[in-house]
Amino acid sequence: MTTRQKNILILSITGVIIILLLLLVIFSGRIPLNDENTTGNTPGNLNNGGYFCEADGRVYFANAYDQYALYSMNPDETDLKKLNDNSVSYINAGGDYLYYAMSTNSSGSGLGYVRQTSGIYRSKLNGSSALCLDRCHIVTMQLCGNYLYYEKYDNTDAVSLDKIKINKKEKQTLAAERINPNCYVNGIIYYNGTEEDHYLHVLDTATDTSQVLWEGDLWNPIYQDGYLYYMDVANHYRLCRYSLSDDVIEILTNDRIDLFNVYDNYIYYQVSSKDAPALKRMLIDGSSQETVCEGVFQNINVTSQYVYFNAFNEETPVYKTSTYGPVNVTTFDAGMQAALDNLD
């Protein structure tokens, strides 16, 4: 082989290596797309802060015992792992990634406190490669297929509904008003009006256009199996459900409620009462009502095995009871122990 031939061979090999490296960089930076009907979390969990999210046999959660750092575990509370130090909420999972809101902490104390920057972040399921998609203050957000729809607020434009693609592209503001995107089903976001009415509106995510579906008077609608579960604004926020096919309203309880979560066959709800406040549960048709725990509670997050909640204005202890089994309220000791184990 002549010197010229050797030089050509070396240049060719070098060129191939450069092309392969460029292709590696390009494809390693690509985010695999989700199915269009992918949802990041249940609307009930997101309406309650989105502190727990179950996907593909793992529960991702914000550990209140560790300044809401991101953890994961099995649904039976085994194999707890701290994923990163971010203080998170509104956790969504889709494909190989987690999406969550991170809040700014100006000061803090307790296990694992760190200073953070507000915004929407994406990370791998193990918590690595965290990337900020939008620096903003989040009200709530939902993963809708390949886009994150989120309410955000600032001191200039107040609250708006924005969306951004999971690869950090196509960011845009859709509406300069409050639109809760948490209830996403088959390409449609169901939400209640806040500006001129409390009607049931739907937003078609294919076109990002909205229309009124039903002139009810509702708050925080949750869709499941043809029914819309909601708080009845005109009647002291009692809990009702509306059949979309039959155009029929059913009153599930006449108690005034503060918040609720629908999961499979159960509804967990907080009764607002001066004399007898309590966290209760019922079947989705309103039957078998029973008290879970007396008192005022918040952040009702449900997984396939446990319901988690905490007392109003008290971050810890975190309480739990079986999602389907008999009521037996205990504390989330596994979360506390995991926080202690990670205290370095």
mmCIF file of C-alpha atoms in Angstrom:
data_model
loop_
_atom_site.group_PDB
_atom_site.id
_atom_site.type_symbol
_atom_site.label_atom_id
_atom_site.label_comp_id
_atom_site.label_asym_id
_atom_site.label_seq_id
_atom_site.Cartn_x
_atom_site.Cartn_y
_atom_site.Cartn_z
ATOM 1 C CA MET A 1 0.000 0.000 0.000
ATOM 2 C CA THR A 2 1.359 3.368 -1.011
ATOM 3 C CA THR A 3 1.644 6.350 1.311
ATOM 4 C CA ARG A 4 -1.195 8.045 -0.579
ATOM 5 C CA GLN A 5 -3.438 5.015 -0.130
ATOM 6 C CA LYS A 6 -2.603 4.870 3.583
ATOM 7 C CA ASN A 7 -3.507 8.544 3.994
ATOM 8 C CA ILE A 8 -6.824 8.022 2.163
ATOM 9 C CA LEU A 9 -7.597 5.011 4.386
ATOM 10 C CA ILE A 10 -6.790 6.953 7.565
ATOM 11 C CA LEU A 11 -8.923 9.896 6.444
ATOM 12 C CA SER A 12 -11.797 7.552 5.558
ATOM 13 C CA ILE A 13 -11.654 5.807 8.937
ATOM 14 C CA THR A 14 -11.440 9.143 10.722
ATOM 15 C CA GLY A 15 -14.435 10.415 8.765
ATOM 16 C CA VAL A 16 -16.473 7.340 9.647
ATOM 17 C CA ILE A 17 -15.575 7.717 13.330
ATOM 18 C CA ILE A 18 -16.614 11.397 13.307
ATOM 19 C CA ILE A 19 -19.935 10.563 11.627
ATOM 20 C CA LEU A 20 -20.616 7.790 14.141
ATOM 21 C CA LEU A 21 -19.825 10.143 17.022
ATOM 22 C CA LEU A 22 -22.147 12.797 15.607
ATOM 23 C CA LEU A 23 -24.917 10.234 15.176
ATOM 24 C CA LEU A 24 -24.356 9.044 18.746
ATOM 25 C CA VAL A 25 -24.676 12.601 20.054
ATOM 26 C CA ILE A 26 -27.819 13.222 17.999
ATOM 27 C CA PHE A 27 -29.617 10.009 18.918
ATOM 28 C CA SER A 28 -28.524 10.025 22.571
ATOM 29 C CA GLY A 29 -30.154 13.440 22.935
ATOM 30 C CA ARG A 30 -33.472 12.335 21.477
ATOM 31 C CA ILE A 31 -36.408 11.693 23.781
ATOM 32 C CA PRO A 32 -38.490 8.676 22.701
ATOM 33 C CA LEU A 33 -42.062 9.762 22.066
ATOM 34 C CA ASN A 34 -44.988 8.521 24.153
ATOM 35 C CA ASP A 35 -48.316 7.191 23.049
ATOM 36 C CA GLU A 36 -50.647 10.150 22.530
ATOM 37 C CA ASN A 37 -52.957 8.917 25.307
ATOM 38 C CA THR A 38 -50.184 8.744 27.917
ATOM 39 C CA THR A 39 -51.026 10.497 31.182
ATOM 40 C CA GLY A 40 -48.380 11.319 33.746
ATOM 41 C CA ASN A 41 -50.432 10.874 36.902
ATOM 42 C CA THR A 42 -54.039 10.542 38.031
ATOM 43 C CA PRO A 43 -56.038 13.792 38.141
ATOM 44 C CA GLY A 44 -56.961 13.096 41.764
ATOM 45 C CA ASN A 45 -53.312 12.888 42.814
ATOM 46 C CA LEU A 46 -52.390 16.015 40.872
ATOM 47 C CA ASN A 47 -55.309 17.931 42.399
ATOM 48 C CA ASN A 48 -53.740 16.995 45.741
ATOM 49 C CA GLY A 49 -50.214 18.194 45.014
ATOM 50 C CA GLY A 50 -48.987 15.242 42.950
ATOM 51 C CA TYR A 51 -46.710 13.963 45.704
ATOM 52 C CA PHE A 52 -47.119 10.289 44.725
ATOM 53 C CA CYS A 53 -47.111 8.797 41.227
ATOM 54 C CA GLU A 54 -47.280 5.100 40.336
ATOM 55 C CA ALA A 55 -46.017 3.795 36.996
ATOM 56 C CA ASP A 56 -44.871 0.372 35.780
ATOM 57 C CA GLY A 57 -44.628 -1.189 39.211
ATOM 58 C CA ARG A 58 -42.827 1.681 40.964
ATOM 59 C CA VAL A 59 -44.080 4.536 43.113
ATOM 60 C CA TYR A 60 -42.264 7.855 42.736
ATOM 61 C CA PHE A 61 -42.871 10.216 45.608
ATOM 62 C CA ALA A 62 -41.858 13.449 47.292
ATOM 63 C CA ASN A 63 -40.643 12.415 50.730
ATOM 64 C CA ALA A 64 -42.017 14.913 53.244
ATOM 65 C CA TYR A 65 -39.541 13.546 55.803
ATOM 66 C CA ASP A 66 -36.675 14.705 53.559
ATOM 67 C CA GLN A 67 -37.820 18.176 52.428
ATOM 68 C CA TYR A 68 -39.881 16.563 49.657
ATOM 69 C CA ALA A 69 -36.828 15.062 47.950
ATOM 70 C CA LEU A 70 -37.541 12.667 45.094
ATOM 71 C CA TYR A 71 -37.684 8.981 46.052
ATOM 72 C CA SER A 72 -38.990 5.743 44.556
ATOM 73 C CA MET A 73 -40.204 2.467 46.034
ATOM 74 C CA ASN A 74 -42.293 -0.589 45.309
ATOM 75 C CA PRO A 75 -46.039 -0.168 45.928
ATOM 76 C CA ASP A 76 -45.685 -2.272 49.114
ATOM 77 C CA GLU A 77 -43.112 0.245 50.451
ATOM 78 C CA THR A 78 -40.065 -1.972 49.936
ATOM 79 C CA ASP A 79 -36.851 -1.069 48.095
ATOM 80 C CA LEU A 80 -36.916 2.673 48.867
ATOM 81 C CA LYS A 81 -34.345 4.697 46.934
ATOM 82 C CA LYS A 82 -33.500 8.369 47.039
ATOM 83 C CA LEU A 83 -33.278 9.567 43.443
ATOM 84 C CA ASN A 84 -32.049 13.142 43.916
ATOM 85 C CA ASP A 85 -32.189 16.078 46.312
ATOM 86 C CA ASN A 86 -34.763 18.074 44.365
ATOM 87 C CA SER A 87 -37.784 19.210 46.391
ATOM 88 C CA VAL A 88 -40.590 18.172 44.081
ATOM 89 C CA SER A 89 -44.342 18.123 43.529
ATOM 90 C CA TYR A 90 -46.750 17.378 40.667
ATOM 91 C CA ILE A 91 -44.788 14.246 39.774
ATOM 92 C CA ASN A 92 -45.543 12.757 36.355
ATOM 93 C CA ALA A 93 -44.118 9.603 34.771
ATOM 94 C CA GLY A 94 -44.105 8.650 31.108
ATOM 95 C CA GLY A 95 -41.861 6.290 29.182
ATOM 96 C CA ASP A 96 -38.305 6.424 30.493
ATOM 97 C CA TYR A 97 -38.688 9.796 32.209
ATOM 98 C CA LEU A 98 -40.082 11.639 35.201
ATOM 99 C CA TYR A 99 -41.441 15.168 35.010
ATOM 100 C CA TYR A 100 -41.993 17.278 38.098
ATOM 101 C CA ALA A 101 -42.211 20.787 39.479
ATOM 102 C CA MET A 102 -39.406 22.023 41.676
ATOM 103 C CA SER A 103 -39.997 24.890 44.089
ATOM 104 C CA THR A 104 -37.575 27.518 45.333
ATOM 105 C CA ASN A 105 -36.622 27.241 48.985
ATOM 106 C CA SER A 106 -35.066 30.380 50.436
ATOM 107 C CA SER A 107 -34.503 28.821 53.826
ATOM 108 C CA GLY A 108 -35.118 25.502 55.426
ATOM 109 C CA SER A 109 -34.265 22.949 58.048
ATOM 110 C CA GLY A 110 -34.623 19.252 58.623
ATOM 111 C CA LEU A 111 -33.436 16.190 56.792
ATOM 112 C CA GLY A 112 -31.809 16.812 53.418
ATOM 113 C CA TYR A 113 -32.538 20.527 52.968
ATOM 114 C CA VAL A 114 -30.999 22.066 49.853
ATOM 115 C CA ARG A 115 -31.590 25.308 47.977
ATOM 116 C CA GLN A 116 -33.452 24.801 44.698
ATOM 117 C CA THR A 117 -34.659 26.717 41.646
ATOM 118 C CA SER A 118 -38.308 26.805 40.607
ATOM 119 C CA GLY A 119 -39.332 25.238 37.321
ATOM 120 C CA ILE A 120 -40.422 22.160 35.398
ATOM 121 C CA TYR A 121 -37.794 19.444 35.287
ATOM 122 C CA ARG A 122 -37.324 16.198 33.396
ATOM 123 C CA SER A 123 -35.127 13.378 34.652
ATOM 124 C CA LYS A 124 -34.586 9.720 33.977
ATOM 125 C CA LEU A 125 -36.540 7.262 36.106
ATOM 126 C CA ASN A 126 -33.527 6.838 38.385
ATOM 127 C CA GLY A 127 -33.418 10.600 38.992
ATOM 128 C CA SER A 128 -30.315 11.242 36.924
ATOM 129 C CA SER A 129 -29.833 13.737 34.057
ATOM 130 C CA ALA A 130 -32.250 16.298 35.491
ATOM 131 C CA LEU A 131 -32.956 19.062 32.980
ATOM 132 C CA CYS A 132 -34.991 22.239 33.427
ATOM 133 C CA LEU A 133 -37.650 22.579 30.728
ATOM 134 C CA ASP A 134 -39.085 25.914 31.889
ATOM 135 C CA ARG A 135 -38.078 28.168 34.780
ATOM 136 C CA CYS A 136 -41.370 29.283 36.305
ATOM 137 C CA HIS A 137 -43.673 28.908 39.284
ATOM 138 C CA ILE A 138 -46.052 25.976 38.813
ATOM 139 C CA VAL A 139 -49.677 25.783 39.964
ATOM 140 C CA THR A 140 -50.168 22.278 38.552
ATOM 141 C CA MET A 141 -49.240 20.209 35.494
ATOM 142 C CA GLN A 142 -50.105 17.042 33.599
ATOM 143 C CA LEU A 143 -48.247 14.983 31.000
ATOM 144 C CA CYS A 144 -50.590 14.720 28.018
ATOM 145 C CA GLY A 145 -49.025 12.401 25.462
ATOM 146 C CA ASN A 146 -45.829 14.162 24.391
ATOM 147 C CA TYR A 147 -46.597 17.547 25.911
ATOM 148 C CA LEU A 148 -46.664 18.967 29.393
ATOM 149 C CA TYR A 149 -49.680 21.207 29.979
ATOM 150 C CA TYR A 150 -49.190 23.381 33.026
ATOM 151 C CA GLU A 151 -50.613 26.314 34.916
ATOM 152 C CA LYS A 152 -47.954 28.793 35.878
ATOM 153 C CA TYR A 153 -47.943 32.195 37.500
ATOM 154 C CA ASP A 154 -45.728 35.253 37.697
ATOM 155 C CA ASN A 155 -45.981 38.793 39.000
ATOM 156 C CA THR A 156 -46.683 40.219 35.538
ATOM 157 C CA ASP A 157 -49.110 37.939 33.727
ATOM 158 C CA ALA A 158 -50.718 36.239 36.753
ATOM 159 C CA VAL A 159 -51.818 32.674 35.910
ATOM 160 C CA SER A 160 -51.700 31.196 32.420
ATOM 161 C CA LEU A 161 -51.947 27.801 30.757
ATOM 162 C CA ASP A 162 -48.780 26.863 28.888
ATOM 163 C CA LYS A 163 -47.515 23.762 27.156
ATOM 164 C CA ILE A 164 -44.117 22.451 26.144
ATOM 165 C CA LYS A 165 -43.033 19.302 24.324
ATOM 166 C CA ILE A 166 -41.131 16.727 26.378
ATOM 167 C CA ASN A 167 -37.991 17.437 24.304
ATOM 168 C CA LYS A 168 -38.086 21.100 25.478
ATOM 169 C CA LYS A 169 -39.425 22.388 22.164
ATOM 170 C CA GLU A 170 -42.620 24.112 21.014
ATOM 171 C CA LYS A 171 -43.173 26.080 24.221
ATOM 172 C CA GLN A 172 -46.209 28.349 24.026
ATOM 173 C CA THR A 173 -48.867 30.075 26.114
ATOM 174 C CA LEU A 174 -52.353 28.794 25.311
ATOM 175 C CA ALA A 175 -54.545 30.970 27.536
ATOM 176 C CA ALA A 176 -54.071 33.882 29.921
ATOM 177 C CA GLU A 177 -56.424 32.406 32.496
ATOM 178 C CA ARG A 178 -56.691 29.550 34.969
ATOM 179 C CA ILE A 179 -57.210 26.216 33.224
ATOM 180 C CA ASN A 180 -56.499 23.109 35.277
ATOM 181 C CA PRO A 181 -55.030 20.466 32.895
ATOM 182 C CA ASN A 182 -55.000 17.563 35.360
ATOM 183 C CA CYS A 183 -57.973 15.617 33.968
ATOM 184 C CA TYR A 184 -56.635 14.351 30.634
ATOM 185 C CA VAL A 185 -58.387 11.456 28.863
ATOM 186 C CA ASN A 186 -57.920 10.311 25.257
ATOM 187 C CA GLY A 187 -56.695 13.626 23.915
ATOM 188 C CA ILE A 188 -59.183 15.741 25.879
ATOM 189 C CA ILE A 189 -58.642 17.904 28.968
ATOM 190 C CA TYR A 190 -61.773 18.306 31.128
ATOM 191 C CA TYR A 191 -61.772 21.410 33.301
ATOM 192 C CA ASN A 192 -64.086 23.830 35.069
ATOM 193 C CA GLY A 193 -64.331 27.461 34.055
ATOM 194 C CA THR A 194 -62.962 30.058 36.444
ATOM 195 C CA GLU A 195 -63.357 33.424 34.722
ATOM 196 C CA GLU A 196 -66.989 33.764 33.599
ATOM 197 C CA ASP A 197 -68.541 30.481 34.721
ATOM 198 C CA HIS A 198 -67.942 27.135 36.447
ATOM 199 C CA TYR A 199 -69.188 25.109 33.481
ATOM 200 C CA LEU A 200 -67.541 21.919 32.293
ATOM 201 C CA HIS A 201 -65.161 22.827 29.476
ATOM 202 C CA VAL A 202 -63.117 20.528 27.258
ATOM 203 C CA LEU A 203 -59.837 21.321 25.545
ATOM 204 C CA ASP A 204 -58.923 19.257 22.483
ATOM 205 C CA THR A 205 -55.141 18.849 22.678
ATOM 206 C CA ALA A 206 -54.945 18.081 18.936
ATOM 207 C CA THR A 207 -56.016 21.642 18.138
ATOM 208 C CA ASP A 208 -55.753 23.341 21.556
ATOM 209 C CA THR A 209 -59.281 24.670 21.150
ATOM 210 C CA SER A 210 -61.902 24.728 23.910
ATOM 211 C CA GLN A 211 -65.654 24.520 24.160
ATOM 212 C CA VAL A 212 -68.340 24.178 26.833
ATOM 213 C CA LEU A 213 -69.526 20.585 27.223
ATOM 214 C CA TRP A 214 -72.014 20.979 30.074
ATOM 215 C CA GLU A 215 -73.408 24.031 31.854
ATOM 216 C CA GLY A 216 -72.989 22.653 35.360
ATOM 217 C CA ASP A 217 -71.581 24.490 38.354
ATOM 218 C CA LEU A 218 -68.562 22.431 39.250
ATOM 219 C CA TRP A 219 -65.017 22.374 40.577
ATOM 220 C CA ASN A 220 -62.103 19.961 40.034
ATOM 221 C CA PRO A 221 -63.790 17.472 37.667
ATOM 222 C CA ILE A 222 -62.353 13.954 37.483
ATOM 223 C CA TYR A 223 -63.386 11.684 34.610
ATOM 224 C CA GLN A 224 -63.723 7.934 35.077
ATOM 225 C CA ASP A 225 -65.685 5.391 33.042
ATOM 226 C CA GLY A 226 -68.188 7.805 31.534
ATOM 227 C CA TYR A 227 -68.764 9.842 34.704
ATOM 228 C CA LEU A 228 -67.515 13.255 35.794
ATOM 229 C CA TYR A 229 -66.961 13.425 39.573
ATOM 230 C CA TYR A 230 -66.946 16.972 40.896
ATOM 231 C CA MET A 231 -67.569 19.393 43.741
ATOM 232 C CA ASP A 232 -70.970 21.080 43.332
ATOM 233 C CA VAL A 233 -70.196 24.788 43.763
ATOM 234 C CA ALA A 234 -73.834 25.944 43.929
ATOM 235 C CA ASN A 235 -74.701 23.473 46.691
ATOM 236 C CA HIS A 236 -72.002 23.993 49.298
ATOM 237 C CA TYR A 237 -69.405 21.942 47.450
ATOM 238 C CA ARG A 238 -71.138 18.627 47.970
ATOM 239 C CA LEU A 239 -69.736 15.705 45.963
ATOM 240 C CA CYS A 240 -71.644 14.636 42.836
ATOM 241 C CA ARG A 241 -71.123 12.762 39.628
ATOM 242 C CA TYR A 242 -72.520 13.483 36.177
ATOM 243 C CA SER A 243 -73.153 10.871 33.488
ATOM 244 C CA LEU A 244 -71.930 12.209 30.163
ATOM 245 C CA SER A 245 -74.018 9.698 28.230
ATOM 246 C CA ASP A 246 -77.286 9.931 30.186
ATOM 247 C CA ASP A 247 -77.099 13.618 31.209
ATOM 248 C CA VAL A 248 -77.949 12.652 34.805
ATOM 249 C CA ILE A 249 -76.601 14.080 38.074
ATOM 250 C CA GLU A 250 -76.176 11.855 41.133
ATOM 251 C CA ILE A 251 -75.580 13.301 44.603
ATOM 252 C CA LEU A 252 -72.945 11.155 46.318
ATOM 253 C CA THR A 253 -72.892 12.994 49.648
ATOM 254 C CA ASN A 254 -74.512 16.145 50.979
ATOM 255 C CA ASP A 255 -71.453 16.855 53.134
ATOM 256 C CA ARG A 256 -69.505 19.961 52.188
ATOM 257 C CA ILE A 257 -66.063 18.781 51.090
ATOM 258 C CA ASP A 258 -62.689 20.482 50.731
ATOM 259 C CA LEU A 259 -61.014 18.013 48.381
ATOM 260 C CA PHE A 260 -61.304 14.495 47.042
ATOM 261 C CA ASN A 261 -59.568 11.786 45.041
ATOM 262 C CA VAL A 262 -61.110 9.101 42.836
ATOM 263 C CA TYR A 263 -59.232 5.818 42.383
ATOM 264 C CA ASP A 264 -60.798 2.751 40.787
ATOM 265 C CA ASN A 265 -63.858 1.852 42.916
ATOM 266 C CA TYR A 266 -63.212 4.288 45.771
ATOM 267 C CA ILE A 267 -63.514 7.993 46.481
ATOM 268 C CA TYR A 268 -61.539 9.480 49.357
ATOM 269 C CA TYR A 269 -62.739 12.913 50.471
ATOM 270 C CA GLN A 270 -62.236 15.478 53.219
ATOM 271 C CA VAL A 271 -65.439 16.631 54.918
ATOM 272 C CA SER A 272 -65.480 20.328 55.832
ATOM 273 C CA SER A 273 -67.197 20.737 59.185
ATOM 274 C CA LYS A 274 -66.690 22.854 62.301
ATOM 275 C CA ASP A 275 -67.954 20.088 64.572
ATOM 276 C CA ALA A 276 -66.954 16.842 62.848
ATOM 277 C CA PRO A 277 -64.281 17.270 60.141
ATOM 278 C CA ALA A 278 -63.004 13.949 58.854
ATOM 279 C CA LEU A 279 -61.331 12.141 56.002
ATOM 280 C CA LYS A 280 -63.856 9.663 54.632
ATOM 281 C CA ARG A 281 -64.189 7.183 51.832
ATOM 282 C CA MET A 282 -67.042 5.688 49.820
ATOM 283 C CA LEU A 283 -67.606 3.546 46.778
ATOM 284 C CA ILE A 284 -67.914 5.480 43.515
ATOM 285 C CA ASP A 285 -71.715 5.210 43.569
ATOM 286 C CA GLY A 286 -71.853 6.923 46.990
ATOM 287 C CA SER A 287 -72.490 3.757 48.991
ATOM 288 C CA SER A 288 -70.519 2.278 51.923
ATOM 289 C CA GLN A 289 -69.498 5.638 53.392
ATOM 290 C CA GLU A 290 -67.082 5.315 56.300
ATOM 291 C CA THR A 291 -64.670 7.470 58.272
ATOM 292 C CA VAL A 292 -60.964 7.002 57.633
ATOM 293 C CA CYS A 293 -59.692 9.475 60.225
ATOM 294 C CA GLU A 294 -61.269 12.293 62.234
ATOM 295 C CA GLY A 295 -59.732 15.734 61.756
ATOM 296 C CA VAL A 296 -58.703 18.047 58.920
ATOM 297 C CA PHE A 297 -56.389 16.511 56.339
ATOM 298 C CA GLN A 298 -54.920 17.396 52.954
ATOM 299 C CA ASN A 299 -52.797 16.023 50.103
ATOM 300 C CA ILE A 300 -54.794 12.817 49.572
ATOM 301 C CA ASN A 301 -52.601 10.779 47.210
ATOM 302 C CA VAL A 302 -53.580 7.244 46.196
ATOM 303 C CA THR A 303 -51.509 4.319 44.906
ATOM 304 C CA SER A 304 -52.528 0.738 44.174
ATOM 305 C CA GLN A 305 -51.852 -0.302 47.773
ATOM 306 C CA TYR A 306 -51.989 2.760 50.026
ATOM 307 C CA VAL A 307 -53.652 6.149 50.463
ATOM 308 C CA TYR A 308 -51.297 8.823 51.835
ATOM 309 C CA PHE A 309 -52.311 12.075 53.527
ATOM 310 C CA ASN A 310 -51.239 14.539 56.197
ATOM 311 C CA ALA A 311 -52.891 16.871 58.677
ATOM 312 C CA PHE A 312 -53.707 20.363 57.466
ATOM 313 C CA ASN A 313 -50.651 22.653 57.670
ATOM 314 C CA GLU A 314 -48.520 19.836 59.086
ATOM 315 C CA GLU A 315 -46.070 18.266 56.627
ATOM 316 C CA THR A 316 -45.310 15.323 58.903
ATOM 317 C CA PRO A 317 -46.233 12.803 60.000
ATOM 318 C CA VAL A 318 -47.522 11.360 56.734
ATOM 319 C CA TYR A 319 -50.410 9.003 57.389
ATOM 320 C CA LYS A 320 -51.558 6.036 55.304
ATOM 321 C CA THR A 321 -54.250 3.417 55.083
ATOM 322 C CA SER A 322 -54.948 0.521 52.736
ATOM 323 C CA THR A 323 -56.501 1.627 49.451
ATOM 324 C CA TYR A 324 -58.892 -1.329 49.217
ATOM 325 C CA GLY A 325 -58.665 -3.129 52.539
ATOM 326 C CA PRO A 326 -60.180 -2.290 55.925
ATOM 327 C CA VAL A 327 -59.382 1.152 57.311
ATOM 328 C CA ASN A 328 -56.238 0.995 59.448
ATOM 329 C CA VAL A 329 -54.480 4.353 59.716
ATOM 330 C CA THR A 330 -50.771 4.234 60.508
ATOM 331 C CA THR A 331 -47.801 6.454 59.708
ATOM 332 C CA PHE A 332 -45.523 6.224 56.680
ATOM 333 C CA ASP A 333 -42.578 4.927 58.714
ATOM 334 C CA ALA A 334 -40.722 3.594 55.679
ATOM 335 C CA GLY A 335 -40.440 7.137 54.303
ATOM 336 C CA MET A 336 -39.143 8.477 57.600
ATOM 337 C CA GLN A 337 -36.589 5.683 57.949
ATOM 338 C CA ALA A 338 -35.380 6.184 54.361
ATOM 339 C CA ALA A 339 -34.834 9.881 55.096
ATOM 340 C CA LEU A 340 -32.826 9.032 58.224
ATOM 341 C CA ASP A 341 -30.756 6.515 56.259
ATOM 342 C CA ASN A 342 -29.892 9.199 53.715
ATOM 343 C CA LEU A 343 -28.915 11.807 56.316
ATOM 344 C CA ASP A 344 -25.213 12.380 55.698
#
